[in-house]
CSV table of C-alpha atoms in Angstrom, one decimal:
chain,number,residue,atom,x,y,z
A,25,UNK,CA,0.0,0.0,0.0
A,26,UNK,CA,2.8,2.4,0.8
A,27,UNK,CA,4.5,1.7,-2.5
A,28,UNK,CA,1.3,2.2,-4.4
A,29,UNK,CA,0.7,5.5,-2.6
A,30,UNK,CA,4.2,6.6,-3.6
A,31,UNK,CA,3.6,5.9,-7.3
A,32,UNK,CA,0.2,7.6,-7.2
A,33,UNK,CA,1.8,10.6,-5.6
A,34,UNK,CA,4.4,10.7,-8.4
A,35,UNK,CA,1.6,10.6,-11.0
A,36,UNK,CA,-0.2,13.3,-9.0
A,37,UNK,CA,3.0,15.5,-9.0
A,38,UNK,CA,3.3,15.1,-12.8
A,39,UNK,CA,-0.3,16.1,-13.3
A,40,UNK,CA,0.1,19.0,-10.8
A,41,UNK,CA,3.1,20.3,-12.7
A,42,UNK,CA,1.0,20.3,-15.9
A,43,UNK,CA,-1.8,22.0,-14.1
A,44,UNK,CA,0.5,24.8,-12.9
A,45,UNK,CA,1.9,25.2,-16.4
A,46,UNK,CA,-1.4,25.1,-18.2
A,47,UNK,CA,-2.0,28.9,-18.1
A,48,UNK,CA,1.4,29.5,-19.9
A,49,UNK,CA,-0.5,30.1,-23.2
A,50,UNK,CA,-2.7,32.6,-21.5
A,51,UNK,CA,0.2,34.6,-20.1
A,52,UNK,CA,2.1,34.3,-23.4
A,53,UNK,CA,-0.9,36.0,-25.0
A,54,UNK,CA,-0.9,38.7,-22.2
A,55,UNK,CA,2.8,39.4,-22.9
A,56,UNK,CA,2.2,39.6,-26.7
A,57,UNK,CA,-0.8,41.8,-26.3
A,58,UNK,CA,0.8,43.8,-23.4
A,59,UNK,CA,-2.6,43.6,-21.7
A,60,UNK,CA,-4.4,41.3,-19.3
A,61,UNK,CA,-7.7,42.0,-21.2
A,62,UNK,CA,-10.5,40.5,-19.2
A,63,UNK,CA,-8.5,37.9,-17.4
A,64,UNK,CA,-8.9,37.8,-13.6
A,65,UNK,CA,-5.9,37.8,-11.2
A,66,UNK,CA,-7.9,36.3,-8.3
A,67,UNK,CA,-7.5,32.6,-9.2
A,68,UNK,CA,-3.7,33.0,-9.5
A,69,UNK,CA,-3.5,34.9,-6.2
A,70,UNK,CA,-5.5,32.2,-4.4
A,71,UNK,CA,-3.4,29.4,-6.0
A,72,UNK,CA,-0.2,31.1,-4.8
A,73,UNK,CA,-1.6,31.2,-1.2
A,74,UNK,CA,-2.9,27.7,-1.5
A,75,UNK,CA,0.5,26.4,-2.8
A,76,UNK,CA,2.3,28.2,0.0
A,77,UNK,CA,0.1,26.7,2.8
A,78,UNK,CA,0.3,23.2,1.4
A,79,UNK,CA,4.1,23.4,1.0
A,80,UNK,CA,4.2,24.4,4.7
A,81,UNK,CA,1.9,21.5,5.5
A,82,UNK,CA,4.1,19.1,3.6
A,83,UNK,CA,7.2,20.3,5.4
A,84,UNK,CA,5.8,19.9,9.0
A,85,UNK,CA,4.0,16.6,8.4
A,86,UNK,CA,6.1,13.5,8.2
A,87,UNK,CA,5.8,11.5,4.9
A,88,UNK,CA,4.3,14.3,2.9
A,89,UNK,CA,7.4,15.2,0.9
A,90,UNK,CA,5.5,14.8,-2.4
A,91,UNK,CA,3.0,17.4,-1.3
A,92,UNK,CA,5.7,19.8,-0.3
A,93,UNK,CA,7.8,19.5,-3.5
A,94,UNK,CA,5.0,20.0,-6.0
A,95,UNK,CA,3.5,22.9,-4.2
A,96,UNK,CA,6.9,24.5,-3.9
A,97,UNK,CA,7.0,24.4,-7.7
A,98,UNK,CA,3.6,25.9,-7.7
A,99,UNK,CA,4.8,28.8,-5.6
A,100,UNK,CA,7.5,29.6,-8.2
A,101,UNK,CA,5.1,29.4,-11.2
A,102,UNK,CA,2.2,31.3,-9.6
A,103,UNK,CA,4.6,34.1,-8.4
A,104,UNK,CA,5.7,34.5,-12.1
A,105,UNK,CA,2.0,34.6,-13.2
A,106,UNK,CA,1.1,37.2,-10.6
A,107,UNK,CA,4.1,39.3,-11.4
A,108,UNK,CA,3.2,39.3,-15.1
A,109,UNK,CA,-0.3,40.3,-14.2
A,110,UNK,CA,1.0,43.2,-12.2
A,111,UNK,CA,3.2,44.3,-15.1
A,112,UNK,CA,0.5,44.2,-17.8
A,113,UNK,CA,-2.8,44.9,-15.9
A,114,UNK,CA,-4.5,48.3,-16.2
A,115,UNK,CA,-4.2,50.7,-13.3
A,116,UNK,CA,-7.4,49.8,-11.5
A,117,UNK,CA,-6.9,46.0,-11.9
A,118,UNK,CA,-3.3,46.4,-10.9
A,119,UNK,CA,-4.2,48.2,-7.7
A,120,UNK,CA,-6.8,45.5,-6.8
A,121,UNK,CA,-4.2,42.8,-7.4
A,122,UNK,CA,-1.6,44.5,-5.2
A,123,UNK,CA,-4.1,44.8,-2.4
A,124,UNK,CA,-5.1,41.1,-2.7
A,125,UNK,CA,-1.5,40.0,-2.8
A,126,UNK,CA,-0.7,42.0,0.3
A,127,UNK,CA,-3.7,40.8,2.2
A,128,UNK,CA,-3.6,37.1,1.2
A,129,UNK,CA,-0.2,36.1,-0.1
A,130,UNK,CA,1.8,38.2,2.5
A,131,UNK,CA,-0.4,39.1,5.4
A,132,UNK,CA,-2.6,36.0,5.8
A,133,UNK,CA,0.3,33.6,5.0
A,134,UNK,CA,2.7,35.2,7.5
A,135,UNK,CA,0.0,35.3,10.2
A,136,UNK,CA,-0.8,31.6,9.6
A,137,UNK,CA,2.8,30.5,9.8
A,138,UNK,CA,3.6,32.7,12.9
A,139,UNK,CA,0.5,31.6,14.9
A,140,UNK,CA,1.0,27.9,14.2
A,141,UNK,CA,4.7,28.1,14.9
A,142,UNK,CA,4.5,30.1,18.1
A,143,UNK,CA,1.2,28.9,19.6
A,144,UNK,CA,0.8,25.3,18.5
A,145,UNK,CA,2.9,22.2,18.5
A,146,UNK,CA,3.0,18.6,17.1
A,147,UNK,CA,-0.2,17.2,15.7
A,148,UNK,CA,-2.2,20.2,16.8
A,149,UNK,CA,-0.1,22.4,14.5
A,150,UNK,CA,-0.4,19.9,11.6
A,151,UNK,CA,-4.2,19.7,12.0
A,152,UNK,CA,-4.5,23.5,12.2
A,153,UNK,CA,-2.5,24.0,9.0
A,154,UNK,CA,-4.4,21.2,7.3
A,155,UNK,CA,-7.7,22.8,8.3
A,156,UNK,CA,-6.6,26.2,7.0
A,157,UNK,CA,-5.4,24.6,3.7
A,158,UNK,CA,-8.7,22.7,3.2
A,159,UNK,CA,-10.8,25.8,4.0
A,160,UNK,CA,-8.7,27.8,1.6
A,161,UNK,CA,-9.3,25.3,-1.1
A,162,UNK,CA,-13.0,26.0,-0.9
A,163,UNK,CA,-12.3,29.7,-1.5
A,164,UNK,CA,-9.6,29.0,-4.1
A,165,UNK,CA,-11.7,26.7,-6.3
A,166,UNK,CA,-14.7,29.0,-5.9
A,167,UNK,CA,-12.6,31.9,-7.4
A,168,UNK,CA,-13.2,30.7,-11.0
A,169,UNK,CA,-16.8,31.9,-10.4
A,170,UNK,CA,-15.4,35.4,-11.2
A,171,UNK,CA,-14.3,34.0,-14.5
A,172,UNK,CA,-17.7,32.4,-15.0
A,173,UNK,CA,-19.3,35.8,-14.8
A,174,UNK,CA,-17.1,36.9,-17.7
A,175,UNK,CA,-17.8,33.7,-19.7
A,176,UNK,CA,-21.6,34.3,-19.4
A,177,UNK,CA,-21.3,38.0,-20.1
A,178,UNK,CA,-19.1,37.7,-23.2
A,179,UNK,CA,-20.8,34.4,-24.3
A,180,UNK,CA,-17.3,32.9,-24.8
A,181,UNK,CA,-15.1,30.5,-22.9
A,182,UNK,CA,-12.1,32.4,-24.2
A,183,UNK,CA,-11.4,33.7,-20.6
A,184,UNK,CA,-11.8,30.3,-19.0
A,185,UNK,CA,-8.8,28.2,-20.3
A,186,UNK,CA,-9.8,24.7,-21.2
A,187,UNK,CA,-6.4,23.0,-20.3
A,188,UNK,CA,-6.4,24.6,-16.8
A,189,UNK,CA,-9.9,23.2,-16.1
A,190,UNK,CA,-8.9,19.8,-17.6
A,191,UNK,CA,-5.8,19.4,-15.5
A,192,UNK,CA,-7.5,20.7,-12.4
A,193,UNK,CA,-10.0,17.9,-12.9
A,194,UNK,CA,-7.4,15.2,-13.3
A,195,UNK,CA,-5.3,16.6,-10.5
A,196,UNK,CA,-8.2,16.5,-8.1
A,197,UNK,CA,-9.1,12.9,-8.9
A,198,UNK,CA,-5.5,11.7,-8.6
A,199,UNK,CA,-4.7,13.4,-5.3
A,200,UNK,CA,-8.0,12.3,-3.9
A,201,UNK,CA,-7.0,8.6,-4.5
A,202,UNK,CA,-3.6,9.4,-2.9
A,203,UNK,CA,-5.2,10.9,0.1
A,204,UNK,CA,-7.4,7.9,0.6
A,205,UNK,CA,-4.3,5.6,0.4
A,206,UNK,CA,-2.3,7.5,3.0
A,207,UNK,CA,-5.5,8.4,5.0
A,208,UNK,CA,-4.9,12.1,4.9
A,209,UNK,CA,-8.4,13.5,5.3
A,210,UNK,CA,-7.3,17.2,5.0
A,211,UNK,CA,-5.8,16.4,1.7
A,212,UNK,CA,-8.9,14.5,0.7
A,213,UNK,CA,-11.2,17.4,1.4
A,214,UNK,CA,-8.9,19.6,-0.7
A,215,UNK,CA,-8.7,17.3,-3.7
A,216,UNK,CA,-12.4,16.3,-3.6
A,217,UNK,CA,-13.4,20.0,-3.7
A,218,UNK,CA,-11.0,20.6,-6.7
A,219,UNK,CA,-12.7,17.7,-8.5
A,220,UNK,CA,-16.3,18.7,-7.9
A,221,UNK,CA,-15.9,22.4,-8.3
A,222,UNK,CA,-13.9,22.1,-11.6
A,223,UNK,CA,-16.6,19.8,-13.0
A,224,UNK,CA,-19.4,22.1,-11.9
A,225,UNK,CA,-17.7,25.2,-13.3
A,226,UNK,CA,-17.0,23.6,-16.7
A,227,UNK,CA,-20.5,22.1,-16.9
A,228,UNK,CA,-22.2,25.4,-16.0
A,229,UNK,CA,-20.1,27.4,-18.5
A,230,UNK,CA,-20.9,24.9,-21.3
A,231,UNK,CA,-24.6,24.9,-20.5
A,232,UNK,CA,-24.8,28.7,-20.4
A,233,UNK,CA,-23.0,28.9,-23.8
A,234,UNK,CA,-25.1,26.3,-25.4
A,235,UNK,CA,-28.2,28.3,-24.6
A,236,UNK,CA,-26.6,31.5,-26.0
A,237,UNK,CA,-25.0,30.2,-29.2
A,238,UNK,CA,-24.1,27.0,-31.1
A,239,UNK,CA,-21.7,24.7,-29.4
A,240,UNK,CA,-19.1,24.8,-32.2
A,241,UNK,CA,-18.5,28.5,-31.6
A,242,UNK,CA,-17.6,27.9,-27.9
A,243,UNK,CA,-14.4,25.9,-28.7
């Protein structure tokens, strides 16, 4: 069972790397156009905070090296995305992004680490970080709802990248299986929410677009 969980974790890492890299096309377009257009920064800001918390969780909990390493990679990639957004976003959107980064990726993360390091110990610290990470996932994977509004308004899935949704779906399923094998229920809550919310977001977008225009124009 331990060997199986290790290999599933490796597969999960590979899919997670593809998930983190899936918006590359979007940001290449932003660089070429020198504009963020109607893309939202919130999903990337939330993903950066999420990756940071789960890296911390993977470091303090024994046997969760795979969780720590892949989320550490996520920190690097998401930092680049947020930086590019800050460079090319219009003034109003840039100000909003700076505020959110300061509040979530700096303030909230620093407070979470300091409180759990200074006030908690052992399993209590691990459980507290796991609870924070699981709760954040609910917020993080609800953040595409902001993109959903754009999809419905513009009658186009142009601003909801397909590959990001696809790899989020695969990522959630793989890590849910891993969490069951290692009996990590915080990780299970995280990955189950990824799986369900990604499916619901994609299905809702497609249904809205099918009502508005022929399906072939959506892809």
